[in-house]
Coordinates of C-alpha atoms in Angstrom, one line a residue:
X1 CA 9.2 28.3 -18.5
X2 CA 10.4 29.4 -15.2
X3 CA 12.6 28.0 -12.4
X4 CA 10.8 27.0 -9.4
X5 CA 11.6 27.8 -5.3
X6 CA 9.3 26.4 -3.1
X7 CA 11.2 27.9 -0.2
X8 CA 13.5 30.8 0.3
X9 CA 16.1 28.7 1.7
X10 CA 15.7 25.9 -1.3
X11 CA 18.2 26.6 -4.4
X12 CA 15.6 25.0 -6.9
X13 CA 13.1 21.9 -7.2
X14 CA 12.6 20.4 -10.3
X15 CA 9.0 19.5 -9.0
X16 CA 6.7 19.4 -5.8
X17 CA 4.1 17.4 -5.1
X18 CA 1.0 17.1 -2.0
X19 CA -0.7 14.0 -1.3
X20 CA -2.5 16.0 1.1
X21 CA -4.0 18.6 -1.8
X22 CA -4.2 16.1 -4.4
X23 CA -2.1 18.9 -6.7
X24 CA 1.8 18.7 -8.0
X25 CA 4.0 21.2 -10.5
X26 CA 7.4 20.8 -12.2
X27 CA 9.1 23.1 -14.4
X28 CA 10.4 22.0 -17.7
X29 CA 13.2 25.4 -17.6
X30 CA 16.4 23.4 -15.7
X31 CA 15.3 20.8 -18.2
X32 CA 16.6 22.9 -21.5
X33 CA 19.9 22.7 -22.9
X34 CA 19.7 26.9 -23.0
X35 CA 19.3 27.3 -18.9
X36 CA 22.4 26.7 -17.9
X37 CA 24.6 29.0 -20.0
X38 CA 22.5 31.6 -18.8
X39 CA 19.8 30.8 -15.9
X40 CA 17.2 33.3 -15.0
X41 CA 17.4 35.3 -11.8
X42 CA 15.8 33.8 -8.3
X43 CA 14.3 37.1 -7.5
X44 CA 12.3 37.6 -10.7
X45 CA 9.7 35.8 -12.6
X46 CA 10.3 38.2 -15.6
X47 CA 12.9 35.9 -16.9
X48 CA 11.3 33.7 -19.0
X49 CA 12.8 30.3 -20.9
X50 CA 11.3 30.1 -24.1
X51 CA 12.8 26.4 -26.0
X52 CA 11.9 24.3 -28.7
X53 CA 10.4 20.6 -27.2
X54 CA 12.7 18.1 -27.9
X55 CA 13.0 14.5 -27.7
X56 CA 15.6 14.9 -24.5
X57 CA 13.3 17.7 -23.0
X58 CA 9.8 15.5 -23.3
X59 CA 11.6 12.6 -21.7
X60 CA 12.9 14.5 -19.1
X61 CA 9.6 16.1 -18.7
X62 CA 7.7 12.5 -18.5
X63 CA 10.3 11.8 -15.9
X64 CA 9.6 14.2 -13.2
X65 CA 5.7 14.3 -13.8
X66 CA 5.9 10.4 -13.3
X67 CA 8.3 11.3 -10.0
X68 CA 5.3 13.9 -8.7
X69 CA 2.7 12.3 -9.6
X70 CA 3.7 9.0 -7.7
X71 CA 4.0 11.5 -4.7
X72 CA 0.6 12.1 -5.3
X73 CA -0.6 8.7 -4.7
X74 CA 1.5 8.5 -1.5
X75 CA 4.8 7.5 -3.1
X76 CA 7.9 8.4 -0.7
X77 CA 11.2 8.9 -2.2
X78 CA 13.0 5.3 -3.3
X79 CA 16.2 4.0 -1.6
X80 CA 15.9 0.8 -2.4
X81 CA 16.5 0.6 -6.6
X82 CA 16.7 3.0 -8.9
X83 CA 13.5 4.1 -9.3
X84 CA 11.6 6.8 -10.7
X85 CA 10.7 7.5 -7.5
X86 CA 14.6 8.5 -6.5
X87 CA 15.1 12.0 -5.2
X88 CA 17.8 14.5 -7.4
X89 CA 19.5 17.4 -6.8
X90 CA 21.0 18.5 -9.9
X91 CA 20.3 17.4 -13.6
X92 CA 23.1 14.7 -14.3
X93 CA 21.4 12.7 -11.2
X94 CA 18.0 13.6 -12.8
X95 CA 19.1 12.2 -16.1
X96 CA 20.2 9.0 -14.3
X97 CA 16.8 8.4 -12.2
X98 CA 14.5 5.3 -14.3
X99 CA 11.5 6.3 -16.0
X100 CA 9.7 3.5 -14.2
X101 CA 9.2 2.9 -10.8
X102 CA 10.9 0.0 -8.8
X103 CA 8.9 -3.1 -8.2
X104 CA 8.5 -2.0 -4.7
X105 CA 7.2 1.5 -5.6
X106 CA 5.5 0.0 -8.7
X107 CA 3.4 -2.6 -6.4
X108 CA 2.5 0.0 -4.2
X109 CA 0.9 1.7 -6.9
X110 CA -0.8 -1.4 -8.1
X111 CA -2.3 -1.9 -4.9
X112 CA -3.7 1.3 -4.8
X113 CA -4.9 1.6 -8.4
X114 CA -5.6 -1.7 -9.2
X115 CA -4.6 -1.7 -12.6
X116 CA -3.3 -4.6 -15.1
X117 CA 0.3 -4.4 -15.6
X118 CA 0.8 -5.8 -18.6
X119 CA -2.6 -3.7 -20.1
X120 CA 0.2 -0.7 -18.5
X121 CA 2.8 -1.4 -20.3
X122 CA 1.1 -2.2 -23.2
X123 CA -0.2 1.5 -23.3
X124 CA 3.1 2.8 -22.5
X125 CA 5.0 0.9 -25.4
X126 CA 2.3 2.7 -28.3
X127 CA 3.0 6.2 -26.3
X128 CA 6.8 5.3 -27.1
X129 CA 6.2 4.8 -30.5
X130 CA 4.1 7.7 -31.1
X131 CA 0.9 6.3 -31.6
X132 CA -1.1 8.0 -28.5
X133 CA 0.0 11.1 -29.6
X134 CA -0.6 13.9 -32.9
X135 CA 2.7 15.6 -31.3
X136 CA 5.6 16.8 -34.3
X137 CA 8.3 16.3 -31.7
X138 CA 10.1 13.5 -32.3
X139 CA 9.6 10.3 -29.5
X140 CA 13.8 8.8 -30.0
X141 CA 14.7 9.3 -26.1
X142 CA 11.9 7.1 -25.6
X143 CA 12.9 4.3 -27.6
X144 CA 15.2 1.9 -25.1
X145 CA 12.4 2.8 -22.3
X146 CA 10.0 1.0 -25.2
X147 CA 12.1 -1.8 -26.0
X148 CA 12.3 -2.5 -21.8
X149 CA 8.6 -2.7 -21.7
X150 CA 8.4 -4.9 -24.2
X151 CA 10.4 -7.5 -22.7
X152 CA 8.8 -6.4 -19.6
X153 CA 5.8 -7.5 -21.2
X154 CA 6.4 -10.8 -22.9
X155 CA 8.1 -12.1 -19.9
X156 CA 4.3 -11.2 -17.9
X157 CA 2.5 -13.1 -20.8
X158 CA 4.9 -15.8 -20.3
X159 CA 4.0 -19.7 -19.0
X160 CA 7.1 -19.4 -16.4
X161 CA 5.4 -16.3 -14.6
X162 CA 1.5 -16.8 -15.1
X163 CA 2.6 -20.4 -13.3
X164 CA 4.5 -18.4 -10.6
X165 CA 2.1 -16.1 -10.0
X166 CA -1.0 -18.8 -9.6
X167 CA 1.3 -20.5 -7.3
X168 CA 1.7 -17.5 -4.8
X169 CA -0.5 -17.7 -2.0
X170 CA -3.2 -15.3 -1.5

């Protein structure tokens, strides 16, 4: 792994994205628990992180990409909740950022995917439990993000919103 700086004036980014290339890349290196005692050099790429993948670093990791990525489809930085789509500036505030986007950012999305929300979450919640994946590393940072879409989903399979939603005008 290796620290990424976009610009000579930038300290770090966790991640860039372009809408405009269609192309995003994050580094997983300010994401270890080793970086900090002793980070890598800015002027050389020689300094490698090697780490083991751990729950904490593969949530982290899911984090940003889901971050870039929504600046992929056109996704601006969030002010209005917090949002996966919130902007950081140091790990702590990166830690604190949801792993899903906001249901402003999140209908944006919709709008230009046009995907099934509860079919969404319903994918999401068997990657949380491990069953999308062969991967050895262990899925427990993932496992209140799981129970959320779950509620998140019976409360879309519910009479009270399948009635609000036929009632909405179109």
């Amino acid at each position: 792994m290796v620290d990424l700086y976009p610009k000579e004036s930038w300290n770090f980014v966790f991640g860039l994205a372009s809408l405009t290339y269609g192309v995003g890349v994050f580094s997983f290196a300010r994401y270890t628990d080793t970086f900090y005692r002793t980070p890598p050099s800015k002027d050389t790429t020689e300094n490698y992180i090697c780490t083991d993948v751990t729950a904490k670093l593969l949530w982290r990791a899911c984090k940003v990409m889901t971050h870039e990525i929504g600046h992929m489809f056109g996704i601006k930085h969030c002010v209005y909740h917090n949002c996966a789509m919130n902007g950081s500036n140091h790990l702590a505030e990166s830690d604190r950022r949801a792993a899903s986007l906001c249901p402003i950012c999140l209908r944006k999305l919709q709008e230009a995917l046009k995907f099934d929300l509860a079919d969404r979450y319903r994918t999401l919640v068997k990657f949380c439990e491990g069953s999308l994946t062969d991967s050895q590393t262990p899925l427990s940072e993932f496992a209140d993000f799981g129970e959320w879409l779950q509620k998140a989903i019976t409360f879309l399979e519910s009479k009270q919103y399948t009635t609000q939603v036929s009632r909405r005008p179109r």
